[in-house]
Short mmCIF file of C-alpha atoms in Angstrom, two decimals:
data_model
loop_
_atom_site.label_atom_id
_atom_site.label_comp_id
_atom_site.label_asym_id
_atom_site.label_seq_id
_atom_site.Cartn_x
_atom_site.Cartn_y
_atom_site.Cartn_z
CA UNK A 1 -83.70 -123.24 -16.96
CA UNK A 2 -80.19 -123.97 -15.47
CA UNK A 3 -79.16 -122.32 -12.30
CA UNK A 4 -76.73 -119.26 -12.95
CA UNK A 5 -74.13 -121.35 -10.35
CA UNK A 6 -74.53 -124.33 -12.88
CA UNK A 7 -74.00 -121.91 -15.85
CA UNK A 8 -71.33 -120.29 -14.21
CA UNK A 9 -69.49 -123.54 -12.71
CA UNK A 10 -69.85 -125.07 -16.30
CA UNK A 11 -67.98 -122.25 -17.98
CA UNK A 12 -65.00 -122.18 -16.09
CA UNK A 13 -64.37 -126.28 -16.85
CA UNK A 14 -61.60 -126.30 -20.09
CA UNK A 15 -62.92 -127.05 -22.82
CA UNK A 16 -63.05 -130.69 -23.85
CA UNK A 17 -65.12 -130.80 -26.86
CA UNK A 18 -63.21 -128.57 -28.80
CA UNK A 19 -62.67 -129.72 -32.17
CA UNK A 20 -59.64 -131.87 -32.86
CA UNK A 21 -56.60 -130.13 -34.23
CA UNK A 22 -54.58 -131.57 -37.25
CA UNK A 23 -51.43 -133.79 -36.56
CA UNK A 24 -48.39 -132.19 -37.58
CA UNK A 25 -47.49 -132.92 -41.43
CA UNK A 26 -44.66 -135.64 -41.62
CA UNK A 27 -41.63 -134.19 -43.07
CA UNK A 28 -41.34 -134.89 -46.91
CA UNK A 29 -39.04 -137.71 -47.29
CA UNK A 30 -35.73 -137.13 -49.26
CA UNK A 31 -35.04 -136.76 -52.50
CA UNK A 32 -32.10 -138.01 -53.08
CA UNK A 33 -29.38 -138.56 -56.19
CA UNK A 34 -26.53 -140.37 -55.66
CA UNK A 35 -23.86 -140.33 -58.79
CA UNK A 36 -20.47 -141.30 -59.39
CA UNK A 37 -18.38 -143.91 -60.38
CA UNK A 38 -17.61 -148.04 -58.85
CA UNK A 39 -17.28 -146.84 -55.64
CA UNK A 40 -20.64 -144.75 -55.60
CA UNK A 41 -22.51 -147.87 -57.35
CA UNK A 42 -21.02 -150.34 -54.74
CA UNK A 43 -19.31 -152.58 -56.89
CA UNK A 44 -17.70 -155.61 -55.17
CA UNK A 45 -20.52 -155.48 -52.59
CA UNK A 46 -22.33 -157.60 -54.19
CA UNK A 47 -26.43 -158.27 -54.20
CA UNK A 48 -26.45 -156.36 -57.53
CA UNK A 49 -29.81 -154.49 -58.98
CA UNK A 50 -30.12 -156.86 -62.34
CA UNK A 51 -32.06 -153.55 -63.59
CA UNK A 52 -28.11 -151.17 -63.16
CA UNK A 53 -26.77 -153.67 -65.98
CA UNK A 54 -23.15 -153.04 -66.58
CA UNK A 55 -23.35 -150.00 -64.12
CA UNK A 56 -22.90 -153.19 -61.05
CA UNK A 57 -25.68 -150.96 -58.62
CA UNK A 58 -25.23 -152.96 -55.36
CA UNK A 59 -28.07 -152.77 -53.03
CA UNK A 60 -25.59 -152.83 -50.15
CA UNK A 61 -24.14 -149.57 -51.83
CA UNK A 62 -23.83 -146.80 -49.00
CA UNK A 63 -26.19 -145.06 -51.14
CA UNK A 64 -29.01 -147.66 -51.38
CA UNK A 65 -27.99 -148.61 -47.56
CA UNK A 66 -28.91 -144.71 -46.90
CA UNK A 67 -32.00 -144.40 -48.65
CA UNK A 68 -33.27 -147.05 -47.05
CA UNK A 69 -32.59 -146.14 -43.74
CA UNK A 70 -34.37 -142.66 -44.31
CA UNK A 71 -37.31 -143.71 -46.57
CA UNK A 72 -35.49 -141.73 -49.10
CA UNK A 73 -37.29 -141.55 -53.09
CA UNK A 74 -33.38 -142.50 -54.67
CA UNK A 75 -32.36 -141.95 -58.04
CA UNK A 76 -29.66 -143.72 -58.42
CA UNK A 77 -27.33 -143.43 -61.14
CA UNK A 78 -23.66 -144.49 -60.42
CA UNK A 79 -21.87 -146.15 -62.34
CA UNK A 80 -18.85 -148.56 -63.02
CA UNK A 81 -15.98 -146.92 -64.97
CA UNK A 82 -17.94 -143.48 -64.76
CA UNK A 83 -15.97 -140.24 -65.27
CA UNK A 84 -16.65 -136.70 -64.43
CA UNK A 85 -17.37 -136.50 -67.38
CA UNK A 86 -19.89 -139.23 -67.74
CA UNK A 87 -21.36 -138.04 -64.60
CA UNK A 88 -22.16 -134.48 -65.60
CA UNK A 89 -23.67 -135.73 -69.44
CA UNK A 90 -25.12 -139.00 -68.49
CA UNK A 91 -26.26 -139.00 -64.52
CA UNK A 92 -27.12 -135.23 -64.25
CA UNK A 93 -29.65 -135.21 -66.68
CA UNK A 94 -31.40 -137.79 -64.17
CA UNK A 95 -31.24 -135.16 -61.52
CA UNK A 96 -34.78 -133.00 -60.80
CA UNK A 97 -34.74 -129.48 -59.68
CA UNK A 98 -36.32 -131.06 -56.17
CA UNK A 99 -33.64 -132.85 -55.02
CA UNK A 100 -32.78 -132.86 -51.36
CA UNK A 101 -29.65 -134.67 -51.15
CA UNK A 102 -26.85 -136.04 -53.36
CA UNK A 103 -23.72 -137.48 -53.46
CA UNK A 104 -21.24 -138.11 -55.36
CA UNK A 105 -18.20 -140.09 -55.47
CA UNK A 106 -15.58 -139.54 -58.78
CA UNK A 107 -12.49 -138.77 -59.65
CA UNK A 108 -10.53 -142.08 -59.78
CA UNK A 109 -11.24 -143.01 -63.54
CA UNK A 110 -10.25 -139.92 -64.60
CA UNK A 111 -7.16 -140.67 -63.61
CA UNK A 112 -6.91 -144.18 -65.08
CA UNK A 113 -7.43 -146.38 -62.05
CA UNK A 114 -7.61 -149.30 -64.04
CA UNK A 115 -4.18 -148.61 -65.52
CA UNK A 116 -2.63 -147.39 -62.13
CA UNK A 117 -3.92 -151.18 -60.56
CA UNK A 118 -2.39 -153.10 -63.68
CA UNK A 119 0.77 -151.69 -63.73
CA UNK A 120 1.65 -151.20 -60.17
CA UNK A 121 -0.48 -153.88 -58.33
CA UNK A 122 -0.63 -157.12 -60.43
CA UNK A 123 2.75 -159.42 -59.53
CA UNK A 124 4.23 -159.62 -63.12
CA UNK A 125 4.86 -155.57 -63.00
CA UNK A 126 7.92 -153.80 -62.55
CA UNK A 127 8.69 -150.30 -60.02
CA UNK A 128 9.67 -148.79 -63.35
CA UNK A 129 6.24 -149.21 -64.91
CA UNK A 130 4.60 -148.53 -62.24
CA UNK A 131 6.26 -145.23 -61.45
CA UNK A 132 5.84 -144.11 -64.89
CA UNK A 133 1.83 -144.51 -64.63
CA UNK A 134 2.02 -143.03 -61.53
CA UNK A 135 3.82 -139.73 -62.83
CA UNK A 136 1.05 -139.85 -65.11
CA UNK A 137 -2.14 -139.31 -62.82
CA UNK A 138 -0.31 -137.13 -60.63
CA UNK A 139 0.43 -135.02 -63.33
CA UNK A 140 -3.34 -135.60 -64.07
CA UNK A 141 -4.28 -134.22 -60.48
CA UNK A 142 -2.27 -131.16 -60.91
CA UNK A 143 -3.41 -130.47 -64.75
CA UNK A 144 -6.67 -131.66 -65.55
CA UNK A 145 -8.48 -132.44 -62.69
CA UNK A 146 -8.93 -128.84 -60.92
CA UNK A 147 -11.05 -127.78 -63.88
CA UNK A 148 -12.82 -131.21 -64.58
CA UNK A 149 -13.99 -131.03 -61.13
CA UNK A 150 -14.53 -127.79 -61.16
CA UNK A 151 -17.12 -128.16 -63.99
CA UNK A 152 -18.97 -131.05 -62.69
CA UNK A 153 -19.63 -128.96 -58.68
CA UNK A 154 -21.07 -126.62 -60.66
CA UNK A 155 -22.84 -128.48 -63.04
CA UNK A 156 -24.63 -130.51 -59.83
CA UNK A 157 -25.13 -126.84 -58.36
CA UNK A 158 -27.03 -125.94 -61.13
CA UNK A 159 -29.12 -129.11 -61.37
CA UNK A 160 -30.14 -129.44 -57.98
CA UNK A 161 -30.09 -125.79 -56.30
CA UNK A 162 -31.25 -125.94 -52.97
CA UNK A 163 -29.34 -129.57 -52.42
CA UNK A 164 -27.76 -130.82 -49.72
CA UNK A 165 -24.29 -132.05 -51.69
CA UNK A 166 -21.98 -134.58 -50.04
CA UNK A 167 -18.80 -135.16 -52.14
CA UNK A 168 -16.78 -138.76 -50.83
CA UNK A 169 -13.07 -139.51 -51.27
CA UNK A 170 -11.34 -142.61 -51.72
CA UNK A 171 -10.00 -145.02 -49.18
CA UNK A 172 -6.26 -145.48 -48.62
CA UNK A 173 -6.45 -149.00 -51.15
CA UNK A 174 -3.47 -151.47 -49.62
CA UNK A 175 -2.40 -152.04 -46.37
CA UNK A 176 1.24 -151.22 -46.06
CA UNK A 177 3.89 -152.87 -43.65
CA UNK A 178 2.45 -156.61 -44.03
CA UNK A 179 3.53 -159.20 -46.12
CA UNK A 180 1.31 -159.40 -49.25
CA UNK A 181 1.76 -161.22 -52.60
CA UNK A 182 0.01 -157.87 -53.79
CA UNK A 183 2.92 -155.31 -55.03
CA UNK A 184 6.07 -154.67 -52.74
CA UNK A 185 5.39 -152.55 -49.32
CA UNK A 186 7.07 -149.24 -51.31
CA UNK A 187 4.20 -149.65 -54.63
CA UNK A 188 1.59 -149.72 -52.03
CA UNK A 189 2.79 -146.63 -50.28
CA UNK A 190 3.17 -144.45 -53.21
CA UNK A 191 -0.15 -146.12 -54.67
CA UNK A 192 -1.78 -144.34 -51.60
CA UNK A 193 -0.35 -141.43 -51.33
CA UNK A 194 -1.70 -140.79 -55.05
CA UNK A 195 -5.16 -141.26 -53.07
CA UNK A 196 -4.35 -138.71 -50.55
CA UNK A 197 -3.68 -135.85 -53.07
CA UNK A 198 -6.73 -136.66 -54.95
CA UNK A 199 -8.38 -136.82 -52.46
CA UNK A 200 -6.91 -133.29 -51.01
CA UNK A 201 -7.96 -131.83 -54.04
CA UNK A 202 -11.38 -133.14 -54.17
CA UNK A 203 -11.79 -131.55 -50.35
CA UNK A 204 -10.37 -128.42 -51.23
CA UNK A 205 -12.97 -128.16 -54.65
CA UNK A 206 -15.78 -129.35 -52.84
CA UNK A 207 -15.79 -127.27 -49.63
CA UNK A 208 -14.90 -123.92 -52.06
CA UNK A 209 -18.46 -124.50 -52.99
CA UNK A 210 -20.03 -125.43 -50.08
CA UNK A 211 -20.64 -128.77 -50.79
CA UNK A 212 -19.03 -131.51 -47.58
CA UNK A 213 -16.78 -133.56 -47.68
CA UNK A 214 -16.53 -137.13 -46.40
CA UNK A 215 -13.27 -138.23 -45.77
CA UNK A 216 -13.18 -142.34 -45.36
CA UNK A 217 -9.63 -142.95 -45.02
CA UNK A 218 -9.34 -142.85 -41.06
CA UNK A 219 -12.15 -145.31 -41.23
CA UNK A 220 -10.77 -148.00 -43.84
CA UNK A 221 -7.11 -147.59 -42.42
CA UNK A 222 -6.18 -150.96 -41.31
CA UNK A 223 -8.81 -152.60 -43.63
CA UNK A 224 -7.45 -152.27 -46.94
CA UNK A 225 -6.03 -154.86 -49.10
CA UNK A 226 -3.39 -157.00 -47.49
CA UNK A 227 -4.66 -156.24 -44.03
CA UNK A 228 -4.75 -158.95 -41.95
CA UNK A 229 -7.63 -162.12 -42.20
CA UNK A 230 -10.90 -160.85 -41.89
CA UNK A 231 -9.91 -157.58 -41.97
CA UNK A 232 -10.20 -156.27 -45.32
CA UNK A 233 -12.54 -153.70 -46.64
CA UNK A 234 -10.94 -154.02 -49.81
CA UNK A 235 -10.88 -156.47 -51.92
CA UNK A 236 -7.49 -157.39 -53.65
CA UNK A 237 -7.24 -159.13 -56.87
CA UNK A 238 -10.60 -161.25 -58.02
CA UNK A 239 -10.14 -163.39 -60.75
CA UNK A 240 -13.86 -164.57 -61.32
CA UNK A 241 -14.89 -161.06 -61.76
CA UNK A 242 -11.63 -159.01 -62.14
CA UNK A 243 -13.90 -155.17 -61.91
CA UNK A 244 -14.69 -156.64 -58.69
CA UNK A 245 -11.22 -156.37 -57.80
CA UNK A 246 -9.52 -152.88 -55.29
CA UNK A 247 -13.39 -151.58 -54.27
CA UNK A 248 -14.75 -151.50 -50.85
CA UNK A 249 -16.80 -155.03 -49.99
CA UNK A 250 -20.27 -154.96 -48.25
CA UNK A 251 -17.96 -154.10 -45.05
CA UNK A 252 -16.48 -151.44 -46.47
CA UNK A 253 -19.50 -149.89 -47.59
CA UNK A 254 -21.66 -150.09 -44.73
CA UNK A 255 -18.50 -149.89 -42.10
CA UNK A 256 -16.30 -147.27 -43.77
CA UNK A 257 -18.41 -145.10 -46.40
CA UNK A 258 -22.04 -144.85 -44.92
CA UNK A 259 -21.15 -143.96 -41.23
CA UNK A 260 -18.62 -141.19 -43.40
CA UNK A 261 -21.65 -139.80 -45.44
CA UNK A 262 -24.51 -140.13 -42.91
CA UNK A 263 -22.75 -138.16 -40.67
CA UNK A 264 -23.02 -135.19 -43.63
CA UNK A 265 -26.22 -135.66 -44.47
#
């Protein structure tokens, strides 16, 4: 039998046997949904998903570029030329009850983008055409687009309760105060400043329902189209594939939109 003083000594050593505890559970990875329109695929960035089809999905998107940073399970479903519209009928639907994250980048074709670029940005247009489209989507932003956005927020609410939702705005598109074959120095300021009130409105509707906002512009100023050499984010005009043409390149994405929306997420 074991001396008491063995027994004794033995008891008061830790214990080192003891049987091993459980490592703590990685965290779940995200679920995320990322929706929207051109800018939200990543068109112009090139490396496109063959799978996204007309929708241009680029895997240097700042979605994809995200996702894949995090481990993030992404259900992607931007799209070129997507409106709000489209967005809440054809991408929500896409969107479980257990997602984590989204974002969501719209607002621009609602305006007519493709129209506003034509008619003030191509070099056979005039101020007075240009002006007149203008008028137009502003008077879209004031009208229409408080209720269109409106609808969508809360149609992403309601798909995706307990979400973490990051709403983007738009870059500032043309560099102004350089010489450029693209519009005069005048189109491209007033072409922006139609960017900075829908993009004021799209902060003001977002944050009302708690959703962030990620403003780019401070990042892509001094990169847009007509910046200097090797300093455009934007592309200008692309004739091989004109859809190509005013969206953020790969440098845009991962320089000017990802830092922007990683910083929200």
């Amino acid at each position: 039998m074991p001396h008491p003083r063995l027994l004794a000594a033995l008891a008061a050593v830790p214990l080192l046997c003891a049987a091993p505890t459980s490592p703590a559970s990685a965290a779940p990875a995200p679920r995320y949904a990322a929706l929207g329109d051109s800018y939200a695929a990543g068109v112009a960035a090139g490396s496109y998903d063959p799978a996204s089809g007309d929708c241009r999905r680029s895997t240097r998107g700042y979605s994809a570029l995200w996702a894949a940073a995090h481990g993030a399970a992404l259900t992607n479903a931007a799209c070129l030329g997507a409106t709000t519209e489209d967005v809440r009928r054809e991408q929500l639907p896409k969107v479980g009850a257990d997602t984590t994250v989204v974002t969501v980048t719209v607002g621009g074709n609602d305006l007519g983008f493709t129209a506003a670029a034509t008619d003030c940005l191509q070099p056979l247009t005039t101020d007075a055409r240009c002006n007149r489209t203008l008028d137009a989507a502003e008077h879209r932003i004031d009208d229409e687009m408080p209720g269109r956005l409106s609808a969508l927020y809360d149609a992403i609410r309601t798909a995706a309760p307990a979400a973490r939702v990051v709403v983007t705005g738009y870059p500032r598109l043309l560099q102004t105060g350089t010489a450029c074959a693209i519009a005069t120095d005048a189109r491209r300021q007033r072409f922006n400043a139609l960017a900075d009130r829908l993009d004021e409105l799209i902060h003001r509707q977002a944050t009302a329902r708690g959703f962030a906002f990620a403003d780019v512009r401070a990042a892509f100023d001094g990169h847009g189209a007509c910046a200097a050499d090797g300093e455009e984010w934007i592309n200008g005009i692309v004739l091989s594939h004109l859809w190509e043409s005013f969206h953020p390149t790969a440098d845009g994405q991962a320089r000017g939109y990802l830092p922007a929306v990683a910083a929200l997420m």
